Coordinates of C-alpha atoms and ligand atoms in Angstrom, one line a residue:
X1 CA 0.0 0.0 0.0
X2 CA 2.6 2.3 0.9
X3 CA 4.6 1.4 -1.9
X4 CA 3.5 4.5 -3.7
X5 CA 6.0 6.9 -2.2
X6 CA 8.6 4.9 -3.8
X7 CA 6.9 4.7 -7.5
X8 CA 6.2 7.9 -7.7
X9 CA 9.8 8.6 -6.9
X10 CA 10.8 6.9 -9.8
X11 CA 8.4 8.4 -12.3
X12 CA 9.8 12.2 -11.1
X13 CA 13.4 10.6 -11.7
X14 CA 12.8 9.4 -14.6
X15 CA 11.4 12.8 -16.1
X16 CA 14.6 14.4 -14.8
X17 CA 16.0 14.2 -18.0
X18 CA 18.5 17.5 -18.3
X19 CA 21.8 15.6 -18.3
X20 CA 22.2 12.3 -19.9
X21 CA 25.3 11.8 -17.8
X22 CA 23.0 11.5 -14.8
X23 CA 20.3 9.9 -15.9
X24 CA 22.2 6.9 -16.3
X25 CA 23.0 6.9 -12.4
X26 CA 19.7 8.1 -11.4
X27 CA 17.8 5.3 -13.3
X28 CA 20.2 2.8 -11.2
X29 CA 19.6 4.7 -8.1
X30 CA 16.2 4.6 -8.7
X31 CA 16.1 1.0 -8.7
X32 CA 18.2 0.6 -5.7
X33 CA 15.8 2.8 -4.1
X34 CA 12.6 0.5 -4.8
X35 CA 14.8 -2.3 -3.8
X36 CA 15.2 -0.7 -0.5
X37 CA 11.5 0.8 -0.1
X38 CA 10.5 -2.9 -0.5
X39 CA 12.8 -3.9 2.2
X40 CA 11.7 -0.9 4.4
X41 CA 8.0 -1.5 3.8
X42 CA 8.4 -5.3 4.5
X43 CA 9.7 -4.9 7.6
X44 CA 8.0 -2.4 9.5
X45 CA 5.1 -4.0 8.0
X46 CA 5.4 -7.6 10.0
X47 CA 4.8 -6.0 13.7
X48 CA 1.5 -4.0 12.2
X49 CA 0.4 -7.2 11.1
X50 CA 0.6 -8.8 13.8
X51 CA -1.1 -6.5 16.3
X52 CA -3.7 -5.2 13.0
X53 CA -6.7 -6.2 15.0
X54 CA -6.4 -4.0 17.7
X55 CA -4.3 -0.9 15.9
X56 CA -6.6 1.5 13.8
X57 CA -4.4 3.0 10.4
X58 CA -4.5 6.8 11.2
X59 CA -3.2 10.1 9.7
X60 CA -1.5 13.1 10.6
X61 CA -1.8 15.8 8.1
X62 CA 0.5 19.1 8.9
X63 CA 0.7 22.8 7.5
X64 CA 2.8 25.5 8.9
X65 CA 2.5 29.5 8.8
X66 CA 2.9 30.6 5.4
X67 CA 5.7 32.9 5.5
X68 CA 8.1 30.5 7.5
X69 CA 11.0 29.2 5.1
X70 CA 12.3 25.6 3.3
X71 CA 14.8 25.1 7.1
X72 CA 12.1 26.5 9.3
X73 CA 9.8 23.6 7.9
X74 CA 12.2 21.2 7.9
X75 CA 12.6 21.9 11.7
X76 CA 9.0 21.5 12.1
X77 CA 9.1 17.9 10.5
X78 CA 11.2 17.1 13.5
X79 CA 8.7 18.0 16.1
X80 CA 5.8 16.1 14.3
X81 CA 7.6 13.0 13.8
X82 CA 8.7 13.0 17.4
X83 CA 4.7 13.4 17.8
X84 CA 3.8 10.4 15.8
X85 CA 6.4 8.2 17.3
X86 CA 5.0 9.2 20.6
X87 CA 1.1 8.4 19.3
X88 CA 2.3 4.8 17.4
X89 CA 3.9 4.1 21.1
X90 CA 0.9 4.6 22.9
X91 CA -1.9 3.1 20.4
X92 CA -2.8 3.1 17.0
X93 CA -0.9 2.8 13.7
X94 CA -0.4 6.7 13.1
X95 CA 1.0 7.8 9.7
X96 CA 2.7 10.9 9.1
X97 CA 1.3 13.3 6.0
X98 CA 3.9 15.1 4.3
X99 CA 2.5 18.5 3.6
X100 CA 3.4 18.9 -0.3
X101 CA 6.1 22.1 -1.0
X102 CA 5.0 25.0 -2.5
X103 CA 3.8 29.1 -1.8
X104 CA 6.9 29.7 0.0
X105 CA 8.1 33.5 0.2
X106 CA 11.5 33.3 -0.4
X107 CA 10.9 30.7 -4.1
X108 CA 11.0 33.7 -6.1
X109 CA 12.3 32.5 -9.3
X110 CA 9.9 34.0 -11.9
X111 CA 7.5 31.6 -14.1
X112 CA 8.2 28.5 -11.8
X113 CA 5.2 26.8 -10.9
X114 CA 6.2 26.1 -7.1
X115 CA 3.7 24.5 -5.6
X116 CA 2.2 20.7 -4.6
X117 CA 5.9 19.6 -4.7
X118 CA 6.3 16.3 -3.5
X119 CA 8.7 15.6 -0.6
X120 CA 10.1 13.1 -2.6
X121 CA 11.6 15.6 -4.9
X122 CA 14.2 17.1 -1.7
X123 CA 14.6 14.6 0.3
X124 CA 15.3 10.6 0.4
X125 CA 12.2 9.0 1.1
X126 CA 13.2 5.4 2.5
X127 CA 15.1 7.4 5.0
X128 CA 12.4 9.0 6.3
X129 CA 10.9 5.9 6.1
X130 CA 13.5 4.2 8.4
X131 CA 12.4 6.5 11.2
X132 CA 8.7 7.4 11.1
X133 CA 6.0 6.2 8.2
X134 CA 5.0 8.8 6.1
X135 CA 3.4 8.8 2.8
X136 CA 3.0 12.1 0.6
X137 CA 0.2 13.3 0.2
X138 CA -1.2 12.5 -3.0
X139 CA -0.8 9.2 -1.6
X140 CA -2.8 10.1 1.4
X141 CA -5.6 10.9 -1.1
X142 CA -5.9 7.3 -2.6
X143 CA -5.7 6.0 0.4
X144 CA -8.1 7.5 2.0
X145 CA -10.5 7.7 -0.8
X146 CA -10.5 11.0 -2.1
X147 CA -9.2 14.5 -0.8
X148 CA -11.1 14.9 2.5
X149 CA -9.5 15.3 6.3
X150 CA -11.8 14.8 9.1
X151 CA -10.7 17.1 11.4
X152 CA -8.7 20.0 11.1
X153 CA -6.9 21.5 14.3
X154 CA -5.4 25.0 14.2
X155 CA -3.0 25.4 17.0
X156 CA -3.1 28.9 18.0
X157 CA -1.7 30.5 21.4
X158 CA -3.7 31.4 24.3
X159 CA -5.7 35.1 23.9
X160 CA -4.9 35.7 27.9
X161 CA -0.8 35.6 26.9
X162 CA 1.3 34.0 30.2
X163 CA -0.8 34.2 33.0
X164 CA 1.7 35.4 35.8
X165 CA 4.4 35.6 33.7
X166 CA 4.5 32.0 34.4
X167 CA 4.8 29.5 31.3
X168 CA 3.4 26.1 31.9
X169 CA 2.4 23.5 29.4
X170 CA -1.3 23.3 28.9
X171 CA -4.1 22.8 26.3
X172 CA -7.7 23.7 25.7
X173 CA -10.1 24.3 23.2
X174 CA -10.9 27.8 22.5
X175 CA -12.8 30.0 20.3
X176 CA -10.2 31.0 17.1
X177 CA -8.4 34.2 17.8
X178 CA -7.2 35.2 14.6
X179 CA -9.6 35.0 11.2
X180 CA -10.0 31.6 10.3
X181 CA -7.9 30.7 7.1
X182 CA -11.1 28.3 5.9
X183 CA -14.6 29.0 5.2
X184 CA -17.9 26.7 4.8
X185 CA -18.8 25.6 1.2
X186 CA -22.4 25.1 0.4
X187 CA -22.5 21.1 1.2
X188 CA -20.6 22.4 4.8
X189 CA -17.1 21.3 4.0
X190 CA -14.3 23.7 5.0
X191 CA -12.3 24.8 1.8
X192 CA -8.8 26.6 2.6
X193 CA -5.2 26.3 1.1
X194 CA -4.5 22.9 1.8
X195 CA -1.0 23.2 -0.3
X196 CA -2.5 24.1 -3.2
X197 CA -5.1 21.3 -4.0
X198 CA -8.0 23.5 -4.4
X199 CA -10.4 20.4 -4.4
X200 CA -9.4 19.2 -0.4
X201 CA -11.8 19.6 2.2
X202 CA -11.8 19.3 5.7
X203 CA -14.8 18.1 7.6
X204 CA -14.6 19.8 10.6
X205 CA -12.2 22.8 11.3
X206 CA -11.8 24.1 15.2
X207 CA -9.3 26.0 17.2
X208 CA -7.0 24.4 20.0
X209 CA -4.9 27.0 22.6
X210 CA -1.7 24.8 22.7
X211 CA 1.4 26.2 24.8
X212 CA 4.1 23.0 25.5
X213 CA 6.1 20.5 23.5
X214 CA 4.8 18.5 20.4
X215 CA 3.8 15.8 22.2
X216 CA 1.4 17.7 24.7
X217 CA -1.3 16.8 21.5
X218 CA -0.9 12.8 22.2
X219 CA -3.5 12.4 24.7
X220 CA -6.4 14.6 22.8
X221 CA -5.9 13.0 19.3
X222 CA -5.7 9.3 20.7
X223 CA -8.7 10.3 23.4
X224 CA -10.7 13.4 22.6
X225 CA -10.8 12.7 19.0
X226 CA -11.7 9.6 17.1
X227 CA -11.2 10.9 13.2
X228 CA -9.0 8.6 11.4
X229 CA -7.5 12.1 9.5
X230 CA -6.4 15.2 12.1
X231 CA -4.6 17.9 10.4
X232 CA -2.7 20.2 13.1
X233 CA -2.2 23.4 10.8
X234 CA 0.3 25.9 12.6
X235 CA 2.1 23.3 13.5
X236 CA 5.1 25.4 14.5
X237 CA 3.5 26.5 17.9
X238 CA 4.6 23.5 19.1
X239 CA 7.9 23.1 20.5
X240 CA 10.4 20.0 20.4
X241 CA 10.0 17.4 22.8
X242 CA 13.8 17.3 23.1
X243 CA 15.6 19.3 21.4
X244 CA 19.2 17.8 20.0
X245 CA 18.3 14.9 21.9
X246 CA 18.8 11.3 20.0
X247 CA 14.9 11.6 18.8
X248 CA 15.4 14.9 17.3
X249 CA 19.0 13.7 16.1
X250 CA 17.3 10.4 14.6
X251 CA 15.0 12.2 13.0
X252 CA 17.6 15.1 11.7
X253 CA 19.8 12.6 10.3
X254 CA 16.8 10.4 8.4
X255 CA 16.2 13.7 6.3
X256 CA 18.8 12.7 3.9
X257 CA 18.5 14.8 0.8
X258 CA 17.3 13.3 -2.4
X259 CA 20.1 11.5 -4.1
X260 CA 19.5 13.4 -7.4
X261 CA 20.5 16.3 -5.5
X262 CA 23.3 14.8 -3.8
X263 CA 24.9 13.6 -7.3
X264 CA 24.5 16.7 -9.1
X265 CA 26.4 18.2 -6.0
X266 CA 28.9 16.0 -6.0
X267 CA 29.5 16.5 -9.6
X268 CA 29.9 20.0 -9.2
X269 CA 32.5 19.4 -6.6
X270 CA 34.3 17.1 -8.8
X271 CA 34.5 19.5 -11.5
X272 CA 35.2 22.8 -10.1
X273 CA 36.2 22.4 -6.5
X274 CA 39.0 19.3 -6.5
X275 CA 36.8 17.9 -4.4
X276 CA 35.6 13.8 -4.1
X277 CA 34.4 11.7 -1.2
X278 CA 37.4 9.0 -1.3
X279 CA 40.2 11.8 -0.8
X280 CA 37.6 14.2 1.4
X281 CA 36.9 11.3 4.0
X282 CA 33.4 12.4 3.5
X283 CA 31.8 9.1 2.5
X284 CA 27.9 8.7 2.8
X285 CA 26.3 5.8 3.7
X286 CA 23.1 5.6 1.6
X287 CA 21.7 3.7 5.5
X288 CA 21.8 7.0 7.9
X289 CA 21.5 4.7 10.8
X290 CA 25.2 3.7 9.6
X291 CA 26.0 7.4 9.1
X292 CA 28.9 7.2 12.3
X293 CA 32.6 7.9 12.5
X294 CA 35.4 9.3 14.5
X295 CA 34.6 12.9 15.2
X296 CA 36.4 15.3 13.0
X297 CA 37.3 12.2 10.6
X298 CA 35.8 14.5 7.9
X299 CA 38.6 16.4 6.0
X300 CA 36.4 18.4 3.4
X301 CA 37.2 19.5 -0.4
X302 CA 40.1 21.8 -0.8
X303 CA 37.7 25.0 -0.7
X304 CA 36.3 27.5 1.9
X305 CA 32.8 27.4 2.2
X306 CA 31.0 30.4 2.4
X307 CA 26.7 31.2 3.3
X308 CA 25.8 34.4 2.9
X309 CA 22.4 35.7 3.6
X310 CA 21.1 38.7 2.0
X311 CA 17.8 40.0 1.2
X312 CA 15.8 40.6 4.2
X313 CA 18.9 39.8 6.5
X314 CA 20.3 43.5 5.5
X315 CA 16.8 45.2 4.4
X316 CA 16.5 45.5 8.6
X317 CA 20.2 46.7 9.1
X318 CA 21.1 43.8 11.4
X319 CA 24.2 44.5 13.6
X320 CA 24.9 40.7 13.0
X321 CA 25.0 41.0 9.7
X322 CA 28.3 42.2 7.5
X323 CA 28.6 44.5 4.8
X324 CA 29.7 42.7 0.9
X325 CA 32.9 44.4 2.1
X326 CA 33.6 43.3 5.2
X327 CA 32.2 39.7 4.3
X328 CA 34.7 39.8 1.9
X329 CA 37.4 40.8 4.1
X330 CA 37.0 37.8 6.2
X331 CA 37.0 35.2 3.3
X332 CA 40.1 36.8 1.9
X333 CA 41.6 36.1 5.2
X334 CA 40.3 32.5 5.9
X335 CA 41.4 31.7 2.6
X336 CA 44.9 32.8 3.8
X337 CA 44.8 31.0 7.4
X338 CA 43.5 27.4 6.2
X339 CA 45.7 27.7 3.0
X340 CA 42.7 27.0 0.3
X341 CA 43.3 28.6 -2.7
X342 CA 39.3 28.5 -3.4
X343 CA 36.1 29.6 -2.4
X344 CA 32.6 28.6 -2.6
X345 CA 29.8 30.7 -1.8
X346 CA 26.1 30.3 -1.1
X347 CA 23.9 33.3 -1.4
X348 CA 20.6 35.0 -1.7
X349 CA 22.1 38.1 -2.6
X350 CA 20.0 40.2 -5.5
X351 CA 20.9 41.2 -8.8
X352 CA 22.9 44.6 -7.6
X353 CA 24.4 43.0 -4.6
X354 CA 25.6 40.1 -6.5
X355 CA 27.5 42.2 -9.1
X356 CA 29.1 44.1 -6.4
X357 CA 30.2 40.4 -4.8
X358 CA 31.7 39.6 -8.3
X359 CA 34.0 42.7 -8.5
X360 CA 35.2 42.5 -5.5
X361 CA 35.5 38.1 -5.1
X362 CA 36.2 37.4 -9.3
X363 CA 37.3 33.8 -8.6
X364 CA 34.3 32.8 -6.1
X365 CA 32.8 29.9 -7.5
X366 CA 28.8 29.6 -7.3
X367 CA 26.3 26.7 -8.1
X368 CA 24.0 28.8 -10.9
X369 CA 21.8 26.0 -13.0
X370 CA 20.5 26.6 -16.8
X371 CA 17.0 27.8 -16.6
X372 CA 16.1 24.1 -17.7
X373 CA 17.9 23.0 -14.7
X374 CA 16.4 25.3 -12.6
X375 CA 12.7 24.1 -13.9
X376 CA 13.3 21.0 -12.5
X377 CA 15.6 21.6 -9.2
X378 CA 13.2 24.2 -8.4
X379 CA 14.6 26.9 -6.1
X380 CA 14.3 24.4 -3.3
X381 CA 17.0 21.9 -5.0
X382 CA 19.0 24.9 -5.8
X383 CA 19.1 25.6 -2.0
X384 CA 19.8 22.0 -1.3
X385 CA 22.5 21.9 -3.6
X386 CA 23.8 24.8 -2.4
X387 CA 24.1 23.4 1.8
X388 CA 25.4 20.2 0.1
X389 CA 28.5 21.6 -1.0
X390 CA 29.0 23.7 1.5
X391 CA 28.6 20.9 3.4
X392 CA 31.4 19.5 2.2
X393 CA 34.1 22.3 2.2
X394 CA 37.0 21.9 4.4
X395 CA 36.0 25.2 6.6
X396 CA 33.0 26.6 7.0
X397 CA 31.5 30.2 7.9
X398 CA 27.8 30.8 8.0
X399 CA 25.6 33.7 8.5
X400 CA 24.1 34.7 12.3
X401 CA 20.7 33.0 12.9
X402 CA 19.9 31.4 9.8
X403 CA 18.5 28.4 9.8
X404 CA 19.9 27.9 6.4
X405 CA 23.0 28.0 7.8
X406 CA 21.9 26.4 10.5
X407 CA 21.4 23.0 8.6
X408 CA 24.8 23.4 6.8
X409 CA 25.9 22.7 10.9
X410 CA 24.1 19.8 11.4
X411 CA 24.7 18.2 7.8
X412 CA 28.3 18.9 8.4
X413 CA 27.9 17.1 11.7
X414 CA 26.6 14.3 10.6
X415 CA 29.8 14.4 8.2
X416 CA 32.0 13.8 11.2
X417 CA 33.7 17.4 10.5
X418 CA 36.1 18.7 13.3
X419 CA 33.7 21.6 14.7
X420 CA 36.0 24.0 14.9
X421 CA 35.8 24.0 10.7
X422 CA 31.8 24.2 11.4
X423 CA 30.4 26.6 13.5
X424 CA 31.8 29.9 12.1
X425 CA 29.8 32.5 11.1
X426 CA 30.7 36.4 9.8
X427 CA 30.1 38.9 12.5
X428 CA 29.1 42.6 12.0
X429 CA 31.5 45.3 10.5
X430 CA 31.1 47.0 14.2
X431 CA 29.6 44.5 16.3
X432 CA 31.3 44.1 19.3
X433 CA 30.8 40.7 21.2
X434 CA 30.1 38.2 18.2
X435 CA 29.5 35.0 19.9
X436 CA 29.9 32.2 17.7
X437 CA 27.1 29.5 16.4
X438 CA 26.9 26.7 19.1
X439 CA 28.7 23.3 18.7
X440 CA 25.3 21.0 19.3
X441 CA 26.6 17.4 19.6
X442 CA 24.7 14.6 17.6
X443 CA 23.1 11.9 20.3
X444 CA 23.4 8.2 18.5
Ligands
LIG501 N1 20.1 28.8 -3.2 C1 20.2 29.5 -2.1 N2 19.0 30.0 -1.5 C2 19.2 30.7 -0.4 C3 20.4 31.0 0.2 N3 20.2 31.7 1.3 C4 18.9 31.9 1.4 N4 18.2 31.3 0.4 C5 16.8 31.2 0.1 O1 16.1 32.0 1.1 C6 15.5 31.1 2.0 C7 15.9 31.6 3.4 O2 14.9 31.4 4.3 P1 14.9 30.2 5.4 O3 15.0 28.9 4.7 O4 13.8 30.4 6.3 O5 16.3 30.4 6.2 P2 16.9 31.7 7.0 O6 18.0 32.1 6.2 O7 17.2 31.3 8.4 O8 15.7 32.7 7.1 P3 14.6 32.9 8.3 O9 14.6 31.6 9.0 O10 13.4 33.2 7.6 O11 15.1 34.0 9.2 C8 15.9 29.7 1.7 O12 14.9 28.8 2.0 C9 16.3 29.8 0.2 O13 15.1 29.7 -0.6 C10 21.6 30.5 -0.5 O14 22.7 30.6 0.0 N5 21.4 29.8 -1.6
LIG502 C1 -10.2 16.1 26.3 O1 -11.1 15.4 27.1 C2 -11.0 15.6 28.5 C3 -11.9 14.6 29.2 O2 -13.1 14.4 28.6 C4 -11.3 17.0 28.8 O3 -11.2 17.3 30.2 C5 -10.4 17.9 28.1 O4 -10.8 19.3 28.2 C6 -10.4 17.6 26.6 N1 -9.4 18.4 25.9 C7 -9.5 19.1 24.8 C8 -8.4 19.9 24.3 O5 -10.6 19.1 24.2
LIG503 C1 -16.0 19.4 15.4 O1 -14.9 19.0 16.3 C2 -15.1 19.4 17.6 C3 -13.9 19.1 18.4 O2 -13.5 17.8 18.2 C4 -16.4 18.7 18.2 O3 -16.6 19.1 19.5 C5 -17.6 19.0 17.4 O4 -18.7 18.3 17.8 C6 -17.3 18.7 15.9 N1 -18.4 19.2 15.1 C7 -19.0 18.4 14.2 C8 -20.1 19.0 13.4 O5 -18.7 17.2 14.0
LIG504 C1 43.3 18.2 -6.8 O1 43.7 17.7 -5.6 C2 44.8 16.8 -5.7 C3 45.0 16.2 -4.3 O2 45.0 17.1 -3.3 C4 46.0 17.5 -6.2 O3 47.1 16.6 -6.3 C5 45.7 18.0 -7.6 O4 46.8 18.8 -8.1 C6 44.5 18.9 -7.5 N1 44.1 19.3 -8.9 C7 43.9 20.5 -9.3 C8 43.4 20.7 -10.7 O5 44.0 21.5 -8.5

């Protein structure tokens, strides 16, 4: 049944037909990867089996703010995974939803259609898999017989604030605060955004006051509600159940990016930055539970790598945030202290910004696709691409509180990279303390 993630996997593969050079690898990939989706389904089918009388199959659908980011989201997946292990624990057979891509703020790549993206298309599915079950969501509809979810939650904060400035986990239902994002159609379905597919309805839509971890909801979707389908839409108010714990680290390191991604990365690093696996001791296992070495075994491609965040990071004059010029400064001279000849950079910068970067860092090497390329990467496989390689440079400096940047730490832990080459970022032309990112340990 859940075999679907995996086909469909295939069929975007196979339509990813810009170099011949990789198709070749991707079609072999993409038979591994059924391979190993029937070896993931089989087995963490037999225990379901087994107890199927007395487990009910149920879903957890998700949707998040609209102007949160790609890494904001992806942080969110960690909290409701960490909820849906906590539900399968305590009763039925919950399956996580992946709420399709698409409508995000920052995708601003002109005539791209970027929305009902399938998970599938960013990140590995059978790694997920491996940690949680979750189907997409087009899956989701034929499974559940058409595009209707029973019972639609929106988490919202409580009206009265912190009541003596005192913050304690609690939970109750209460009359929406904010304008409801849905509205009644004639037969008394709610219609909202529900990722783009305009033909989705939800049965029943209500507000819940939610203040405490993600898995404060347990008790009222296994008791208080018997829907098969519960949709918790701002999902975000929820906070981790433990944060950089080995749950949240599971889950982190199951969100291995979608091996079309990875290749096209590592090609670029093979062909511009010197850079290869063998000679990087930065080998991936295609198993993340195997994903373990010596700490700081990682050596990294002869290159710095560099994220810089524009756009709205300057447009509110941040102290944390450098000028092009004294950005520039600093790469010059940690190109000089860890000898590396070349640098890789990672932006958002603009049009006008970007030339300015150019005349004043000629040799910086960028990932910039075709426009064909960019059809099908989207700008959310450009972004992918881009943490990727910087992934894999031999030092790394990132830009202060982005969770972009934020990700490149954790992929690069999860590398085995000496810290000290990982949590860098640029401070402010005149800041004055600039405390560095913090070194957060993976848990195994
Ligand atoms: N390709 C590419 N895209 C970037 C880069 N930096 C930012 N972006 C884009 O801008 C978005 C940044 O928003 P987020 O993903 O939320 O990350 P953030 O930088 O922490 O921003 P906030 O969390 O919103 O404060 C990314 O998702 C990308 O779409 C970059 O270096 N390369
Ligand atoms: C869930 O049910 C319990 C017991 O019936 C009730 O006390 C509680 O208020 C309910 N919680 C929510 C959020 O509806
Ligand atoms: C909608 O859901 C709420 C909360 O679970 C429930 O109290 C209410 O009876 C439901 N309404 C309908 C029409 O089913
Ligand atoms: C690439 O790296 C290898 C090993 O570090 C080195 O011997 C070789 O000269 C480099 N090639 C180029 C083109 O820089």
């Amino acid at each position: 049944r859940r075999n679907m993630a995996c086909s469909k996997f295939n069929i975007q593969v196979v339509y990813t037909s810009f170099c011949v050079f990789f198709l070749s690898f991707l079609v072999v990939f993409s038979l591994l990867e059924t391979i190993a989706c029937d070896n993931v389904f089989s087995a963490s089918q037999t225990p379901s089996i087994s107890v199927a009388a007395a487990k009910e199959l149920r879903y957890l659908l998700y949707d998040i703010n609209p102007p949160e980011g790609f890494n904001l989201r992806r942080d969110v997946y960690i909290r409701m995974a960490s909820l849906v292990k906590t539900l399968r624990k305590e009763g039925d057979d919950w399956v996580l939803v992946l709420p399709p891509w698409g409508r995000l703020y920052h995708w601003q790549s002109p005539d791209l259609h970027q929305i009902r993206i399938p998970w599938g298309e960013f990140f590995s599915l059978t790694s997920l898999q491996v940690n949680v079950p979750v189907i997409e969501y087009e899956e989701f509809i034929a499974e559940n017989g058409g595009p209707f979810i029973d019972q639609v939650l929106v988490l919202q904060n409580y009206a009265e604030g912190w009541t003596d400035g005192k913050w304690e986990e609690k939970l109750d239902e209460r009359p929406c605060i904010e304008k409801l994002m849905y509205s009644k159609d004639k037969q008394g379905y709610y219609r909202g955004w529900f990722w783009g597919y305009e033909e989705t309805r939800a049965r029943n839509v209500t507000c819940i006051s939610a203040q405490g971890h993600a898995s404060i909801m347990a008790p009222v979707l296994q008791k208080n509600i018997s829907a098969v389908s519960v949709m918790l839409d701002r999902a975000e108010t929820l906070l981790h159940d433990h944060y950089a714990g080995k749950d949240y680290w599971d889950t982190r390191r199951s969100m291995v990016f979608a091996k079309h991604l990875r290749l096209i990365g590592d090609a670029f690093r093979a062909k511009y930055l010197n850079s290869t696996d063998d000679r990087d001791h930065t080998t991936y296992n295609e198993d993340w539970t195997r994903m373990k070495a010596k700490p700081g075994s990682a050596r990294g491609g002869p290159y710095l790598g560099v994220h810089l965040r524009r756009k709205d990071f300057i447009w509110g004059h941040r102290d944390d945030v450098p000028s092009l010029k004294g950005a520039v400064k600093k790469i010059r001279s940690l190109m000089k202290k860890h000898k590396l000849d070349t640098v890789f950079v990672a932006t958002d910068a603009d049009g006008e910004e970007l030339k300015e970067l150019n005349r004043m860092l000629p040799d910086m090497v960028r990932f910039e696709p075709s426009k064909e390329d960019l059809e099908l990467l989207k700008d959310g496989g450009v972004a992918i691409i881009d943490q990727w390689i910087c992934a894999h440079a031999r030092f790394f400096i990132g830009t202060s509180v982005s969770t972009f940047s934020f990700r490149i730490h954790e992929e690069r832990e999860i590398l085995n990279f000496d810290p000290k080459t990982t949590y860098n970022r640029f401070c402010g032309d005149s800041e004055k303390q600039c405390e560095q990112p913090t070194h957060w340990k993976i848990v195994y």
